[in-house]
Amino acid sequence: MEIILGSASPRRKELLKQMGFDFIVQISAVEEIYDPSTPAEEVASVLAKLKADALQNKLKTGQLLICCDTVVILNNQVLGKPKSTNEARETLTRLSGKRHEVISAVCMVYNGKIIEFKDSTSIEFKVLSATEIDYYVSNYKPFDKAGSYGIQEWIGHIGVSKIEGSYTNVMGLPTQLLYQEIQKIKA
């Protein structure tokens, strides 16, 4: 089975590689737009399916397409990727001292069959100081990350006080669930 990762995310590439899979990357220029009335917990699923829909017509028999999207949700509101330094600081300030959810949804296509699943992880940050937030944003530039942070980076090491669920899900790919689903296809 040839695996195609429909993502430009360096974190997803690294996680899939660490899982022991060989794969190629194909990305589509899909605008990540969804209906504002979509419930926050469904946004990642909608976007993962959108990405898969854009690529599935290029698939050949025996190719497995894996597309994924990750969202950070605070108080039922999706916190997207920051567009500026100020927006990243504001987002991290909002997350400071609070619990939020990270949902990653996967949409796979294999021989015309669509397989969808998602995972949710609860994260709690300690109260972050303005100095810590400024240091992180200045040094790690989290502009390609939902919620303005990467758990595997400095802010995750010093700021995450509690995690319930999958760590790799927060990085952008629920590897344990993905592995299970790939094994089902191979069976």
CSV table of C-alpha atoms in Angstrom, one decimal:
chain,number,residue,atom,x,y,z
A,1,MET,CA,0.0,0.0,0.0
A,2,GLU,CA,1.4,3.4,-1.0
A,3,ILE,CA,0.7,6.1,1.6
A,4,ILE,CA,0.1,9.7,0.5
A,5,LEU,CA,0.1,12.4,3.2
A,6,GLY,CA,-2.1,15.3,2.2
A,7,SER,CA,-0.4,17.7,4.5
A,8,ALA,CA,2.5,20.2,4.4
A,9,SER,CA,2.8,20.1,8.2
A,10,PRO,CA,6.4,19.2,9.3
A,11,ARG,CA,5.0,17.8,12.5
A,12,ARG,CA,2.7,15.4,10.7
A,13,LYS,CA,5.5,14.3,8.4
A,14,GLU,CA,7.8,13.6,11.3
A,15,LEU,CA,5.1,11.7,13.3
A,16,LEU,CA,4.2,9.5,10.3
A,17,LYS,CA,7.9,8.9,9.7
A,18,GLN,CA,8.4,7.9,13.4
A,19,MET,CA,5.5,5.5,13.0
A,20,GLY,CA,7.7,3.6,10.5
A,21,PHE,CA,5.7,4.4,7.3
A,22,ASP,CA,7.2,5.4,4.0
A,23,PHE,CA,5.0,8.0,2.3
A,24,ILE,CA,4.9,10.8,-0.3
A,25,VAL,CA,3.5,14.2,0.3
A,26,GLN,CA,0.8,15.8,-1.9
A,27,ILE,CA,-0.9,19.0,-0.9
A,28,SER,CA,-3.7,20.9,-2.5
A,29,ALA,CA,-4.3,24.6,-2.4
A,30,VAL,CA,-7.6,24.3,-0.4
A,31,GLU,CA,-8.9,27.3,1.4
A,32,GLU,CA,-9.7,26.2,5.0
A,33,ILE,CA,-13.1,27.8,5.1
A,34,TYR,CA,-16.1,26.3,6.9
A,35,ASP,CA,-19.6,27.5,7.7
A,36,PRO,CA,-19.5,29.7,10.9
A,37,SER,CA,-22.5,27.8,12.3
A,38,THR,CA,-20.5,24.5,12.3
A,39,PRO,CA,-20.1,23.3,15.9
A,40,ALA,CA,-16.5,23.9,17.2
A,41,GLU,CA,-16.0,20.2,17.8
A,42,GLU,CA,-16.8,19.4,14.1
A,43,VAL,CA,-14.6,22.0,12.5
A,44,ALA,CA,-11.5,19.7,12.2
A,45,SER,CA,-13.6,17.0,10.6
A,46,VAL,CA,-15.0,19.4,8.1
A,47,LEU,CA,-11.6,20.7,7.2
A,48,ALA,CA,-9.9,17.2,7.0
A,49,LYS,CA,-12.7,16.1,4.6
A,50,LEU,CA,-12.3,19.2,2.5
A,51,LYS,CA,-8.5,18.5,2.1
A,52,ALA,CA,-9.2,14.8,1.2
A,53,ASP,CA,-11.9,15.8,-1.3
A,54,ALA,CA,-9.4,18.0,-3.1
A,55,LEU,CA,-6.9,15.2,-3.5
A,56,GLN,CA,-8.9,12.0,-3.8
A,57,ASN,CA,-9.5,12.2,-7.6
A,58,LYS,CA,-5.7,11.9,-8.2
A,59,LEU,CA,-5.5,8.5,-6.3
A,60,LYS,CA,-4.7,5.3,-7.9
A,61,THR,CA,-5.9,1.8,-6.7
A,62,GLY,CA,-3.9,0.8,-3.7
A,63,GLN,CA,-3.0,4.3,-2.6
A,64,LEU,CA,-4.0,5.4,0.9
A,65,LEU,CA,-4.6,9.2,1.3
A,66,ILE,CA,-4.3,10.6,4.8
A,67,CYS,CA,-5.5,14.1,5.4
A,68,CYS,CA,-5.8,15.8,8.8
A,69,ASP,CA,-6.7,19.0,10.5
A,70,THR,CA,-6.3,20.2,14.1
A,71,VAL,CA,-8.2,22.8,16.0
A,72,VAL,CA,-7.8,24.3,19.4
A,73,ILE,CA,-11.1,25.1,21.2
A,74,LEU,CA,-11.5,27.4,24.2
A,75,ASN,CA,-15.0,28.1,25.5
A,76,ASN,CA,-16.6,26.6,22.4
A,77,GLN,CA,-14.6,28.9,20.1
A,78,VAL,CA,-12.0,27.7,17.6
A,79,LEU,CA,-8.7,29.4,18.0
A,80,GLY,CA,-7.0,29.4,14.6
A,81,LYS,CA,-3.4,30.0,13.5
A,82,PRO,CA,-2.3,33.5,14.4
A,83,LYS,CA,-1.9,36.1,11.7
A,84,SER,CA,0.5,38.3,13.6
A,85,THR,CA,2.7,38.5,16.6
A,86,ASN,CA,0.0,40.4,18.5
A,87,GLU,CA,-2.6,37.8,17.7
A,88,ALA,CA,-0.3,35.0,18.9
A,89,ARG,CA,0.3,36.8,22.2
A,90,GLU,CA,-3.4,37.5,22.6
A,91,THR,CA,-4.2,33.8,22.0
A,92,LEU,CA,-1.6,32.6,24.5
A,93,THR,CA,-2.9,35.1,27.1
A,94,ARG,CA,-6.4,33.7,26.6
A,95,LEU,CA,-5.1,30.1,27.1
A,96,SER,CA,-3.0,31.1,30.2
A,97,GLY,CA,-4.3,29.4,33.3
A,98,LYS,CA,-7.1,27.7,31.5
A,99,ARG,CA,-8.2,24.3,30.2
A,100,HIS,CA,-8.8,23.9,26.4
A,101,GLU,CA,-9.5,21.1,24.0
A,102,VAL,CA,-7.4,20.1,21.0
A,103,ILE,CA,-9.2,18.0,18.3
A,104,SER,CA,-7.4,16.4,15.4
A,105,ALA,CA,-9.6,14.8,12.7
A,106,VAL,CA,-8.4,12.4,10.0
A,107,CYS,CA,-10.0,11.7,6.7
A,108,MET,CA,-8.5,8.8,4.8
A,109,VAL,CA,-9.4,7.5,1.4
A,110,TYR,CA,-8.5,4.0,0.2
A,111,ASN,CA,-9.8,2.4,-3.0
A,112,GLY,CA,-12.9,4.8,-3.0
A,113,LYS,CA,-13.7,4.2,0.6
A,114,ILE,CA,-13.7,7.2,3.0
A,115,ILE,CA,-12.6,6.5,6.6
A,116,GLU,CA,-13.0,9.3,9.2
A,117,PHE,CA,-12.1,9.6,12.8
A,118,LYS,CA,-11.0,12.1,15.4
A,119,ASP,CA,-9.4,12.4,18.8
A,120,SER,CA,-9.7,15.0,21.5
A,121,THR,CA,-7.1,15.9,24.1
A,122,SER,CA,-7.6,18.2,27.1
A,123,ILE,CA,-4.8,20.6,27.9
A,124,GLU,CA,-4.3,22.9,30.8
A,125,PHE,CA,-1.8,25.7,30.9
A,126,LYS,CA,-0.3,27.2,34.1
A,127,VAL,CA,-0.7,31.0,34.3
A,128,LEU,CA,1.8,32.2,31.7
A,129,SER,CA,3.6,35.5,32.4
A,130,ALA,CA,3.8,38.2,29.7
A,131,THR,CA,7.6,37.6,29.6
A,132,GLU,CA,7.1,33.9,28.9
A,133,ILE,CA,4.6,34.5,26.2
A,134,ASP,CA,6.8,37.2,24.6
A,135,TYR,CA,9.8,34.9,24.7
A,136,TYR,CA,8.0,32.0,23.1
A,137,VAL,CA,6.4,34.1,20.3
A,138,SER,CA,9.7,35.9,19.6
A,139,ASN,CA,11.8,32.8,19.5
A,140,TYR,CA,9.5,30.1,18.2
A,141,LYS,CA,7.2,32.1,15.8
A,142,PRO,CA,4.1,29.9,16.2
A,143,PHE,CA,2.3,31.3,13.1
A,144,ASP,CA,1.6,27.9,11.5
A,145,LYS,CA,0.1,26.4,14.7
A,146,ALA,CA,-3.5,26.3,15.8
A,147,GLY,CA,-3.9,28.0,19.1
A,148,SER,CA,-0.5,29.7,18.7
A,149,TYR,CA,1.6,27.0,20.2
A,150,GLY,CA,3.3,23.7,19.7
A,151,ILE,CA,3.2,21.4,22.7
A,152,GLN,CA,6.5,19.9,21.7
A,153,GLU,CA,8.2,23.3,21.9
A,154,TRP,CA,9.5,25.3,24.9
A,155,ILE,CA,6.0,26.6,25.9
A,156,GLY,CA,4.7,23.0,26.2
A,157,HIS,CA,7.6,22.1,28.4
A,158,ILE,CA,7.2,25.0,30.8
A,159,GLY,CA,3.5,25.8,30.4
A,160,VAL,CA,1.4,22.7,30.2
A,161,SER,CA,0.4,21.7,33.7
A,162,LYS,CA,-2.0,18.9,32.7
A,163,ILE,CA,-2.8,16.8,29.7
A,164,GLU,CA,-5.6,14.2,29.3
A,165,GLY,CA,-5.4,12.2,26.1
A,166,SER,CA,-3.0,11.8,23.3
A,167,TYR,CA,0.1,13.9,23.2
A,168,THR,CA,0.6,13.3,19.4
A,169,ASN,CA,-3.0,14.4,18.8
A,170,VAL,CA,-2.0,17.8,20.2
A,171,MET,CA,1.0,17.8,17.8
A,172,GLY,CA,-1.5,17.3,14.9
A,173,LEU,CA,-1.8,13.6,14.3
A,174,PRO,CA,-3.5,11.1,16.5
A,175,THR,CA,-0.9,8.4,15.8
A,176,GLN,CA,-2.4,5.6,17.9
A,177,LEU,CA,-5.8,5.8,16.3
A,178,LEU,CA,-4.2,6.3,12.9
A,179,TYR,CA,-2.2,3.1,13.3
A,180,GLN,CA,-5.3,1.1,14.3
A,181,GLU,CA,-7.1,2.3,11.2
A,182,ILE,CA,-4.2,1.5,8.9
A,183,GLN,CA,-4.0,-2.0,10.4
A,184,LYS,CA,-7.7,-2.5,9.7
A,185,ILE,CA,-7.1,-1.6,6.0
A,186,LYS,CA,-4.2,-4.0,5.8
A,187,ALA,CA,-6.1,-6.9,7.3
